PDB file of C-alpha atoms in Angstrom:
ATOM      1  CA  UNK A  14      27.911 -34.807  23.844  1.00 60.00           C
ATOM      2  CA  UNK A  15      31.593 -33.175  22.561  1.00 67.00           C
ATOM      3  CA  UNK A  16      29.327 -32.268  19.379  1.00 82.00           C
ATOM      4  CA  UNK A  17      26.940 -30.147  20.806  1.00 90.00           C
ATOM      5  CA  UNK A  18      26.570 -26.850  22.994  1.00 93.00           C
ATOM      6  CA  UNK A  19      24.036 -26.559  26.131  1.00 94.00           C
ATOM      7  CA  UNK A  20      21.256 -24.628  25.943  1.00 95.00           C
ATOM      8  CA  UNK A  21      22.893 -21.865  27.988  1.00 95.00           C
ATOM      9  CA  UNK A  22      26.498 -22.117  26.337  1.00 94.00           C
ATOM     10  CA  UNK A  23      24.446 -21.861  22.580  1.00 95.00           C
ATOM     11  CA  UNK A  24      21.936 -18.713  24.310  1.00 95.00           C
ATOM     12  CA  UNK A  25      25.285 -16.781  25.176  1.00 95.00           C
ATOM     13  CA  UNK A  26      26.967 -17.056  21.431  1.00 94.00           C
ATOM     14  CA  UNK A  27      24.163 -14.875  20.168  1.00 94.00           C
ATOM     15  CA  UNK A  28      22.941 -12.804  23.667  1.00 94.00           C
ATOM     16  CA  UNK A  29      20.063 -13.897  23.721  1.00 95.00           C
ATOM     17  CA  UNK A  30      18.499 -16.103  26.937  1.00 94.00           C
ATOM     18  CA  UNK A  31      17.224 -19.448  27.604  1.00 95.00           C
ATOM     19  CA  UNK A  32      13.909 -18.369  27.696  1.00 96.00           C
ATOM     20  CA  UNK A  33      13.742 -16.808  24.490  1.00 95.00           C
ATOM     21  CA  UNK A  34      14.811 -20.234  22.849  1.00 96.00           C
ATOM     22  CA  UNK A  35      12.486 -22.300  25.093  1.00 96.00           C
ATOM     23  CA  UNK A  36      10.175 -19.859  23.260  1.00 95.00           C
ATOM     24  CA  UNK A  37      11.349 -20.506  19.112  1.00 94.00           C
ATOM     25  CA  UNK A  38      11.161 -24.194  20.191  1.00 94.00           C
ATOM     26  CA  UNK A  39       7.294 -23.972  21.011  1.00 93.00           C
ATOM     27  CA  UNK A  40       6.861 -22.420  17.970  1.00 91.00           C
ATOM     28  CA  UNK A  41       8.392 -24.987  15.971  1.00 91.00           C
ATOM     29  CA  UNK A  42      11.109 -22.686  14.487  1.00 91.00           C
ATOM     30  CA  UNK A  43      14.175 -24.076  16.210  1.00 94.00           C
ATOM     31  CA  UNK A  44      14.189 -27.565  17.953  1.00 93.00           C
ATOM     32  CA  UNK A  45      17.196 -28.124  20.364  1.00 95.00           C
ATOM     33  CA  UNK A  46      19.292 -30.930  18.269  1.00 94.00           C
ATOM     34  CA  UNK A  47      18.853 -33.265  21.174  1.00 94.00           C
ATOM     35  CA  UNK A  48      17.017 -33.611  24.057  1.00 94.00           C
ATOM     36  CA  UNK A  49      18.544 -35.674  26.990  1.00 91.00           C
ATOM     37  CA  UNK A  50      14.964 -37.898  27.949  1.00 88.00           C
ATOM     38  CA  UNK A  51      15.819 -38.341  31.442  1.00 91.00           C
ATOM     39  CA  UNK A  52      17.385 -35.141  32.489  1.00 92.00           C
ATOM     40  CA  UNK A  53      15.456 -33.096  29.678  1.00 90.00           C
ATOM     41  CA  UNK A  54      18.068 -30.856  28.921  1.00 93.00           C
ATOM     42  CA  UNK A  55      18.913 -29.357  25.986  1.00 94.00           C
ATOM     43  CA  UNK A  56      21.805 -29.077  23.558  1.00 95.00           C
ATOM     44  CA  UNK A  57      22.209 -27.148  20.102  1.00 96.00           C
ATOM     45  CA  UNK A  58      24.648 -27.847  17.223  1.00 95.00           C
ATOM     46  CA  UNK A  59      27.044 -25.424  16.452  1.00 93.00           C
ATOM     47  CA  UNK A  60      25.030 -25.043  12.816  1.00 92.00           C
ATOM     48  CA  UNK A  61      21.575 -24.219  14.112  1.00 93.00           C
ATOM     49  CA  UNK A  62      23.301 -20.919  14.518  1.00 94.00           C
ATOM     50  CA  UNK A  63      22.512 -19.960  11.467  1.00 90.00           C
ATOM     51  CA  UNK A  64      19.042 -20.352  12.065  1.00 90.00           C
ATOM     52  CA  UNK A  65      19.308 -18.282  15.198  1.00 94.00           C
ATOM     53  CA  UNK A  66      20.951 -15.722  13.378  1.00 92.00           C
ATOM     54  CA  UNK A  67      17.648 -15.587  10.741  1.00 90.00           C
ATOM     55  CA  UNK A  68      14.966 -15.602  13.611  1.00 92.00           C
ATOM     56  CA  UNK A  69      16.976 -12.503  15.232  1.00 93.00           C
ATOM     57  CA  UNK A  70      17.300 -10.973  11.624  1.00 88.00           C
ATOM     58  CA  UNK A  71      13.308 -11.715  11.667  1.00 88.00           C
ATOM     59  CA  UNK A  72      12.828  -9.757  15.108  1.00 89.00           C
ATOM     60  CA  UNK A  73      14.658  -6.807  13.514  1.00 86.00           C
ATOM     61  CA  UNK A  74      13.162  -6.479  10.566  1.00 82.00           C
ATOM     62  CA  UNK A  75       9.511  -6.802  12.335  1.00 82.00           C
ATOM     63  CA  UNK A  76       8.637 -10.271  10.596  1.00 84.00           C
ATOM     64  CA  UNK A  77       6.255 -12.318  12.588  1.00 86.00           C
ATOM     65  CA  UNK A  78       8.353 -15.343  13.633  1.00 87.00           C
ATOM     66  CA  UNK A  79       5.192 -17.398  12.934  1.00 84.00           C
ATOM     67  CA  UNK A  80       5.670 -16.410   9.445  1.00 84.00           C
ATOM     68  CA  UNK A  81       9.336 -17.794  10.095  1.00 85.00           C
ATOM     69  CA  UNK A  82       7.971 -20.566  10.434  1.00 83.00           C
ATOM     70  CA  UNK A  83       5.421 -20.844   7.468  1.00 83.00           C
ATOM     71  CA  UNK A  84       8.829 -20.278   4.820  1.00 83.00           C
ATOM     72  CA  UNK A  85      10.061 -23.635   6.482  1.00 81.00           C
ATOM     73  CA  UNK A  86       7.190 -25.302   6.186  1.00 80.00           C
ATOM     74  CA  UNK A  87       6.090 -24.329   2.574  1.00 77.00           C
ATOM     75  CA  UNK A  88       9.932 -24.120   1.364  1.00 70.00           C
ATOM     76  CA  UNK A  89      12.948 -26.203   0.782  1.00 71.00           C
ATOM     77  CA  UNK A  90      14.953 -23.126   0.498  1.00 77.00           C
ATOM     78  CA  UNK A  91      13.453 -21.319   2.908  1.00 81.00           C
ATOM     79  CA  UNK A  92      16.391 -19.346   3.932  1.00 80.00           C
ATOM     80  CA  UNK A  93      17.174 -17.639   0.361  1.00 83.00           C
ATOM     81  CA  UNK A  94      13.172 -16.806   0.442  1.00 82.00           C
ATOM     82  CA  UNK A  95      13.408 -15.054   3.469  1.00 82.00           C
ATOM     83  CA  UNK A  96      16.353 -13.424   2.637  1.00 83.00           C
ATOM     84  CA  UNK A  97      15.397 -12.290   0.060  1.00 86.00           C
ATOM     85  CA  UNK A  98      11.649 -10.801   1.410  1.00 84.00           C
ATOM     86  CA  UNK A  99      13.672  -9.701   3.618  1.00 84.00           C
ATOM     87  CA  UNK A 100      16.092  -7.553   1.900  1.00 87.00           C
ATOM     88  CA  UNK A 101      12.478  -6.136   0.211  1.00 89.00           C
ATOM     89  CA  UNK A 102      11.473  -4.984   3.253  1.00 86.00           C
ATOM     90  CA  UNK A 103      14.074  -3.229   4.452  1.00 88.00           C
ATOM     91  CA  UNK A 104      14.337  -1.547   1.059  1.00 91.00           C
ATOM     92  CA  UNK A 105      10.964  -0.121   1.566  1.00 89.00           C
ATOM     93  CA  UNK A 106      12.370   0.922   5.148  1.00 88.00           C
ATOM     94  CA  UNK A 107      14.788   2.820   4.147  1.00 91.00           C
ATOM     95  CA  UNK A 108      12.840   4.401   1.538  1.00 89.00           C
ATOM     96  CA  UNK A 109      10.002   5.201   4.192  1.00 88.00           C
ATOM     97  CA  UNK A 110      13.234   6.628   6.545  1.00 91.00           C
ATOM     98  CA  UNK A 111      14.530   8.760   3.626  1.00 91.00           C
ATOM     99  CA  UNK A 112      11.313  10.448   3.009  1.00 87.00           C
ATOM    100  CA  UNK A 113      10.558  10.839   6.874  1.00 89.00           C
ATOM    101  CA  UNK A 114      13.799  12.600   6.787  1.00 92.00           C
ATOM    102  CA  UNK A 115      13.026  14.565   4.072  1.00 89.00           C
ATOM    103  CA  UNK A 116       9.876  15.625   6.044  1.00 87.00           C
ATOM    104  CA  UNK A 117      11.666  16.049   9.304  1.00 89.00           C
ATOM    105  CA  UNK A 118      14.080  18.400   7.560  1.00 91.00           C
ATOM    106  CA  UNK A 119      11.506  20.619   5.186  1.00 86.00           C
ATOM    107  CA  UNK A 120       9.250  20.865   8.297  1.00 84.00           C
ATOM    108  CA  UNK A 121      12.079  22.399  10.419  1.00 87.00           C
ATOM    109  CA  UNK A 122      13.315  24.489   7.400  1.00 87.00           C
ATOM    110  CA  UNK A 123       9.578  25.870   7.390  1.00 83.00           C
ATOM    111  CA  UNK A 124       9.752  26.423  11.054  1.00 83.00           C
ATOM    112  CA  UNK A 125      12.836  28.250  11.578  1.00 87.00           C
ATOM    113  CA  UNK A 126      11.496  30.347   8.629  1.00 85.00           C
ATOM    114  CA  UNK A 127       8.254  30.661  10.373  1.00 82.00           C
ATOM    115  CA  UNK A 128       9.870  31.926  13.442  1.00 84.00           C
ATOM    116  CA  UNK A 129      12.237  34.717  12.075  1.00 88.00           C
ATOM    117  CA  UNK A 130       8.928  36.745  10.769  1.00 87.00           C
ATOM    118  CA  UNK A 131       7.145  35.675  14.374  1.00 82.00           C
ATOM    119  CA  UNK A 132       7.574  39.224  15.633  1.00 84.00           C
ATOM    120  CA  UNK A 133       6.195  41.443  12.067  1.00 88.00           C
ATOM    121  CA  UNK A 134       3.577  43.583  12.357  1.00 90.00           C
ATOM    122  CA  UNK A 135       1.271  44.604   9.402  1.00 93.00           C
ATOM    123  CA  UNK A 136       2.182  43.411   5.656  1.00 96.00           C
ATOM    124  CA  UNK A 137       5.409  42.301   5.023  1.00 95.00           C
ATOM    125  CA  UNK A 138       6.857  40.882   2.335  1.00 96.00           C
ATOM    126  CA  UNK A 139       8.280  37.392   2.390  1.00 93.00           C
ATOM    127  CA  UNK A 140      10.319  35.079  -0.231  1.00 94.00           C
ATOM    128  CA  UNK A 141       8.359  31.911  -0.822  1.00 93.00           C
ATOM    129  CA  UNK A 142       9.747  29.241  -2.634  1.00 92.00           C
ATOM    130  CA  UNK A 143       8.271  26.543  -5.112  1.00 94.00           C
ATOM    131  CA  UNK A 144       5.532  24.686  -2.948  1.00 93.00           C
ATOM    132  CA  UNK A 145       3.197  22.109  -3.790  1.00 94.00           C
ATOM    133  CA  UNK A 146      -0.128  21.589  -2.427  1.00 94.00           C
ATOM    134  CA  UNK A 147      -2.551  18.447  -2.216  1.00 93.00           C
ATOM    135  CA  UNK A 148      -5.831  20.057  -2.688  1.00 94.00           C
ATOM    136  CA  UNK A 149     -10.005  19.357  -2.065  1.00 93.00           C
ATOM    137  CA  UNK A 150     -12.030  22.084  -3.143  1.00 91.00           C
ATOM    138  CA  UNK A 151     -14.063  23.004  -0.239  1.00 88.00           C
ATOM    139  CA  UNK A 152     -17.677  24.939  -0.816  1.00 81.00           C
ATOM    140  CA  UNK A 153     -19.491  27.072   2.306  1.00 72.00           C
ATOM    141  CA  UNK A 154     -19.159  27.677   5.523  1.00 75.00           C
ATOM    142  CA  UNK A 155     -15.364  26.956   7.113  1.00 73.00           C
ATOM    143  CA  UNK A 156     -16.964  26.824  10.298  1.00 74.00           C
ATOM    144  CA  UNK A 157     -18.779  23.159   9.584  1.00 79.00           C
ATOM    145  CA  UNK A 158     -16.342  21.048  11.403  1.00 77.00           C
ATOM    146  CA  UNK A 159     -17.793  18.019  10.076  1.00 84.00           C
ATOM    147  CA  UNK A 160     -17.308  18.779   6.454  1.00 84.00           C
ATOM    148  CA  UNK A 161     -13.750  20.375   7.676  1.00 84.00           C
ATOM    149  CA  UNK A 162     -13.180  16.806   8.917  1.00 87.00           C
ATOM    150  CA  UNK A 163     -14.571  14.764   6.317  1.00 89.00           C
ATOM    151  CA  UNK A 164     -12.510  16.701   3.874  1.00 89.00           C
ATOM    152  CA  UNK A 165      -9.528  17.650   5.259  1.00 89.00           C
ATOM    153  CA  UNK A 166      -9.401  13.154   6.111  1.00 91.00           C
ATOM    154  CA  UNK A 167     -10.074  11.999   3.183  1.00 91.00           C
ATOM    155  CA  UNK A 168      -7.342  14.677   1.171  1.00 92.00           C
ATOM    156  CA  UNK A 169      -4.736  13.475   4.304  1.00 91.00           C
ATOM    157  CA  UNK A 170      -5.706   9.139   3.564  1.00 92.00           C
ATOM    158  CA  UNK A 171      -5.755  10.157  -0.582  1.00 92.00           C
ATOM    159  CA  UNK A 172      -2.293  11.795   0.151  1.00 90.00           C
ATOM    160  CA  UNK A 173      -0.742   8.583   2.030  1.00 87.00           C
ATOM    161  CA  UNK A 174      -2.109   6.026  -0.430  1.00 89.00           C
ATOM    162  CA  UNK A 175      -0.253   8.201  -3.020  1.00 89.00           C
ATOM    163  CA  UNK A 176       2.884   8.460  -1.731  1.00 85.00           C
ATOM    164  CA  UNK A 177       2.682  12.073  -1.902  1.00 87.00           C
ATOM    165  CA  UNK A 178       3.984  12.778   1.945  1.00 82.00           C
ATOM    166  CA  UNK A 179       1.482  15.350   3.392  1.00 85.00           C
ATOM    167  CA  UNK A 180       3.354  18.134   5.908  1.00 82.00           C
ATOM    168  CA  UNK A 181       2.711  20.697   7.846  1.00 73.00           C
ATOM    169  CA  UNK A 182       1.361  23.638   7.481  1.00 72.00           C
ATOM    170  CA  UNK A 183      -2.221  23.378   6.159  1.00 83.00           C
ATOM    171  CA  UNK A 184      -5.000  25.464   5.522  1.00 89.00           C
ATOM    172  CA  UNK A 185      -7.210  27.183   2.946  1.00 92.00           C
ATOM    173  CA  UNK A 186      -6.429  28.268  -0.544  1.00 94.00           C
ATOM    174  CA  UNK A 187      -8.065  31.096  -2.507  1.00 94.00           C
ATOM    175  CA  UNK A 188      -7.415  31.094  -6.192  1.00 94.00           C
ATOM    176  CA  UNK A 189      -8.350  34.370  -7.820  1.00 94.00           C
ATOM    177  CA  UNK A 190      -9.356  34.496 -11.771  1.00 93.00           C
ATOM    178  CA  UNK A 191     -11.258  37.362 -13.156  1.00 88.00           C
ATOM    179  CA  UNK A 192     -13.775  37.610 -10.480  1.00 85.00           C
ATOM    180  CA  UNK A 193     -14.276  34.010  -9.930  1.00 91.00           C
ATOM    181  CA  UNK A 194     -13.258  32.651  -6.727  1.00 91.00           C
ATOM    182  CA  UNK A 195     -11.735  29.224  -6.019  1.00 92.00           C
ATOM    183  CA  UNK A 196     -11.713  27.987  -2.565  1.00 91.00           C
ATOM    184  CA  UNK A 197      -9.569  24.831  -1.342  1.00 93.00           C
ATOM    185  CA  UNK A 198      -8.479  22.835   1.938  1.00 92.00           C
ATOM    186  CA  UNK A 199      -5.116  21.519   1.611  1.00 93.00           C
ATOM    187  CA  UNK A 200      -2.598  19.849   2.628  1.00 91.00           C
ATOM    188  CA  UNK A 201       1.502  20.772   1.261  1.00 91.00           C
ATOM    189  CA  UNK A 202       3.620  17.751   0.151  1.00 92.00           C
ATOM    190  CA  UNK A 203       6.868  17.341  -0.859  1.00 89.00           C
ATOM    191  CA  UNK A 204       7.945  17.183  -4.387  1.00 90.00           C
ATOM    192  CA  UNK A 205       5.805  14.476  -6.026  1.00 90.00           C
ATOM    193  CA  UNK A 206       7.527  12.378  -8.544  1.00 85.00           C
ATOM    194  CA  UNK A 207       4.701  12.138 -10.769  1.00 86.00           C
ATOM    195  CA  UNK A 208       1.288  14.404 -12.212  1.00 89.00           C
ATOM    196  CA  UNK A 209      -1.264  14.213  -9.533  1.00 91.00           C
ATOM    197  CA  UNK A 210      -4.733  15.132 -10.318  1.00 90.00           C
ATOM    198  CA  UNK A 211      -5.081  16.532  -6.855  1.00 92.00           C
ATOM    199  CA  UNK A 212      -1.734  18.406  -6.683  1.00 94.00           C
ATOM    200  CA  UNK A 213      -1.186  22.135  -7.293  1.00 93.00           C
ATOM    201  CA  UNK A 214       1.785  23.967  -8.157  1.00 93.00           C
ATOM    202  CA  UNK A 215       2.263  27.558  -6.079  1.00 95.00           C
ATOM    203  CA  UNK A 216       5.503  29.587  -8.047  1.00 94.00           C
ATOM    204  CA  UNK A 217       8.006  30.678  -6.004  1.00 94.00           C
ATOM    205  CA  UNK A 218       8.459  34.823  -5.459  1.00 94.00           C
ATOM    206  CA  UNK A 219       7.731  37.907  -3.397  1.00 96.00           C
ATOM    207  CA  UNK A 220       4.807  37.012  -1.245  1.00 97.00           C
ATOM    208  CA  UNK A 221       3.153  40.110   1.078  1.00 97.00           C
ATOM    209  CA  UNK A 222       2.112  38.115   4.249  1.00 96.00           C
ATOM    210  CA  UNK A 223       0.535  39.280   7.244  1.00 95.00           C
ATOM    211  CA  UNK A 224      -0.234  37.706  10.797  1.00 92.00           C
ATOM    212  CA  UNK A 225      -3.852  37.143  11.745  1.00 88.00           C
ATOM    213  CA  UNK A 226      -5.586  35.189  14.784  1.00 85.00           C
ATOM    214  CA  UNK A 227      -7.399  32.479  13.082  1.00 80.00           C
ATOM    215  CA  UNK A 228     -11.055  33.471  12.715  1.00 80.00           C
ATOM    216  CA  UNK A 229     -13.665  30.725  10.880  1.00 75.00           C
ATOM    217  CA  UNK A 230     -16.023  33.341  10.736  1.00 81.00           C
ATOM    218  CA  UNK A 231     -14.112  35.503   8.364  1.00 85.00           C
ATOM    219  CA  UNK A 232     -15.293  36.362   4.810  1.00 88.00           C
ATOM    220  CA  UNK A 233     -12.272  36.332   3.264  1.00 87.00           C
ATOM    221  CA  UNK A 234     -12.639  37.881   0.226  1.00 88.00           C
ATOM    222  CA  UNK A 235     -13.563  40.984   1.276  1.00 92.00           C
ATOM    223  CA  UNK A 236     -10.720  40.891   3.819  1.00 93.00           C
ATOM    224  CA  UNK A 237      -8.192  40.589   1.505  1.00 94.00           C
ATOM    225  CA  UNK A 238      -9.400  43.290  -0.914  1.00 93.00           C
ATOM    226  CA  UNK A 239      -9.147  45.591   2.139  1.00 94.00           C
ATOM    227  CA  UNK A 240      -6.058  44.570   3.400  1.00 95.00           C
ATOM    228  CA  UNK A 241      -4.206  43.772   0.050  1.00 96.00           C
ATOM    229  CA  UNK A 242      -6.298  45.661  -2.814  1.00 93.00           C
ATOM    230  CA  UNK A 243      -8.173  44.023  -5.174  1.00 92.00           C
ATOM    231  CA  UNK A 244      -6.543  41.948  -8.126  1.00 93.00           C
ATOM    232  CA  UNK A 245      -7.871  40.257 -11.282  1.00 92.00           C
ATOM    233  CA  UNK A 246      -5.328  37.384 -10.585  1.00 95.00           C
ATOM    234  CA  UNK A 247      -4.471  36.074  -7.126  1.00 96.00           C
ATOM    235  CA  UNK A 248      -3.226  33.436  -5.242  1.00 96.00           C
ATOM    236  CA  UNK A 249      -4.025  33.559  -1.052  1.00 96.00           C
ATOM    237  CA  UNK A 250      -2.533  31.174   1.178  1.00 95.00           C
ATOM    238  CA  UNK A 251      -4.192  31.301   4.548  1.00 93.00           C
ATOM    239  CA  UNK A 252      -1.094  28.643   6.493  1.00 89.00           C
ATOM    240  CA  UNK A 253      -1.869  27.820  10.007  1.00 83.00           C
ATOM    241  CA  UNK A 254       0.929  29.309  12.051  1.00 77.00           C
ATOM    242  CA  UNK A 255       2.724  28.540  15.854  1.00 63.00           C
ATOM    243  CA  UNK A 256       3.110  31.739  17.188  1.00 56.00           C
ATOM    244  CA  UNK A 257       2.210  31.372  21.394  1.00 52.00           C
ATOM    245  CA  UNK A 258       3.726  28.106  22.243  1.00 49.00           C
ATOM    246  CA  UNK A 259       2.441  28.569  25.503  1.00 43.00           C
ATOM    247  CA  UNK A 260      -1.140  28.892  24.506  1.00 46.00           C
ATOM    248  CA  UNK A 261      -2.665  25.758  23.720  1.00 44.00           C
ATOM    249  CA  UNK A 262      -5.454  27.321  21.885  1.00 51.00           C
ATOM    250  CA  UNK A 263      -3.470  30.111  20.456  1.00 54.00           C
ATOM    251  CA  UNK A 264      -4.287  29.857  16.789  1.00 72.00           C
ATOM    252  CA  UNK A 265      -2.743  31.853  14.003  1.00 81.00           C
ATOM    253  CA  UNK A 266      -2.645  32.166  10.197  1.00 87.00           C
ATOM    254  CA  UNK A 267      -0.391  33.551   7.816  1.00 91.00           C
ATOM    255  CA  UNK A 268      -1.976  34.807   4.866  1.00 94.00           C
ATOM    256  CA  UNK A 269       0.088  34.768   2.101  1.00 96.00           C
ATOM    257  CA  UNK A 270      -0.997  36.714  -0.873  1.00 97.00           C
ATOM    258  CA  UNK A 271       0.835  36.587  -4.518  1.00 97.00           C
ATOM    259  CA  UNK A 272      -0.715  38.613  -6.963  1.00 96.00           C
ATOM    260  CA  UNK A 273      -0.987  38.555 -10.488  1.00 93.00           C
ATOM    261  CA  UNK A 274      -0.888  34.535 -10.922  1.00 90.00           C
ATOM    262  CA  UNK A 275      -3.538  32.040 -11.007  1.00 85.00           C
ATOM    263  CA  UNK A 276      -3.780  28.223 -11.598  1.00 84.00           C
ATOM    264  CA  UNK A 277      -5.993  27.662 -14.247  1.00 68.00           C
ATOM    265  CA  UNK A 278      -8.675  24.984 -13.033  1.00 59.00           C
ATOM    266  CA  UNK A 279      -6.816  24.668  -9.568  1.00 51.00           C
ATOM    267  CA  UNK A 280      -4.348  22.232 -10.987  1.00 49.00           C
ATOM    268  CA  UNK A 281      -0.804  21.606 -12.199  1.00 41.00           C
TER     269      UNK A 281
END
């Protein structure tokens, strides 16, 4: 038995226990090289090593190990085929990690900007840069929280199966042309790579802003021509806003208001 390791000496070359090998063995994915009939113990060649070293690969990559098993069964070279789905995977990891960091760090850049207006009262004005917005056009009454719900899931799922990374904030968008009045749930997103028939672009510029309690009963056209004067061209951004963290129900908007720009047909 000089050419092979016990189950417990081959368990402690990779950390891992007894049990968890008494386990790959049930599942067919790594058989102990010989099995001892009358004492029933176990013992490993130094090579199968390299198929330990796959299964733990598997568990960190999330693979099924019953799918471990399926690329033995189905494939000579099962190891270069799961290598190399492997490697795929983890590519699309790190892609997914890059863009949740990407999120992680535009959402706190919106916050920290969020929280040094917190304390202005009254219209203020406020740089803005480039934003776009995923967008569902979104007819009658705001307070309907089943259409607010059908809508604002069905923009959110469109968004995901895009790739188009919905954040936060949301709300409402008015678009302002001449008298006609566009009205829109949406969603921002990072920049997307591509044209999106649902995506908006807001310019970037001097934006007068003011702080408001949220109110779903408010007629907001007529609030903003009192509060920011009537204009043949608008674009109104009503974000939801954090401002009493200790308030579970506290619920604020900023209304963002650029004036003489539009976006013709509520697109790009």
């Amino acid at each position: 038995m000089n050419h092979y390791l016990t189950i417990g000496e081959f368990a402690k070359l990779r950390g891992v226990n007894i049990n968890s090998l008494l386990y790959y063995e049930r599942l067919g994915i790594l058989r102990p090289a010989y099995i001892d009939h009358s004492s029933k113990y176990r013992y490993y060649a130094p090579e199968q090593l390299s198929t330990l070293d796959i299964i733990l690969l598997c568990i960190d990559l999330d693979i099924p190990l019953k799918e471990l098993k399926q690329y033995q069964d189905e494939n000579a070279y099962w190891q270069r085929k799961l290598l190399e789905d492997g490697r795929r995977r983890t590519e699309e990891k790190i892609r997914k990690m890059q863009t949740d960091l990407r999120k992680i760090e535009y959402s706190l850049q919106c916050q920290e900007e969020q929280d040094s207006y917190a304390s202005c009262e009254g219209i203020y004005q406020r740089e803005i840069a480039l934003r776009f917005f995923i967008v569902e056009e979104y007819e009658g009454d705001l307070t309907n929280l089943t259409q607010f719900g059908r809508i604002s899931t069905g923009l959110f799922d469109y968004a995901e199966s895009r790739g188009l990374s919905p954040l936060l904030p949301t709300g409402f968008l008015f678009l302002f042309d001449c008298g006609e009045v566009r009205q829109y749930l949406f969603y921002e997103v990072l920049p997307p790579e591509q044209t999106d028939k649902k995506v908006v672009r807001l310019p970037g510029g001097i934006w007068s802003c003011l702080q408001m309690e949220f109110d779903p009963e408010l007629d907001h056209v007529p609030f903003l021509e009192q509060h920011f004067g009537a204009a043949r061209q608008r674009i109104a951004v009503f974000s939801n806003l954090t401002r009493d963290r200790l308030k579970i129900n506290s619920r604020y908007n900023e209304i963002q208001v650029l004036d003489g720009y539009t976006i013709p047909g509520g697109r790009k």
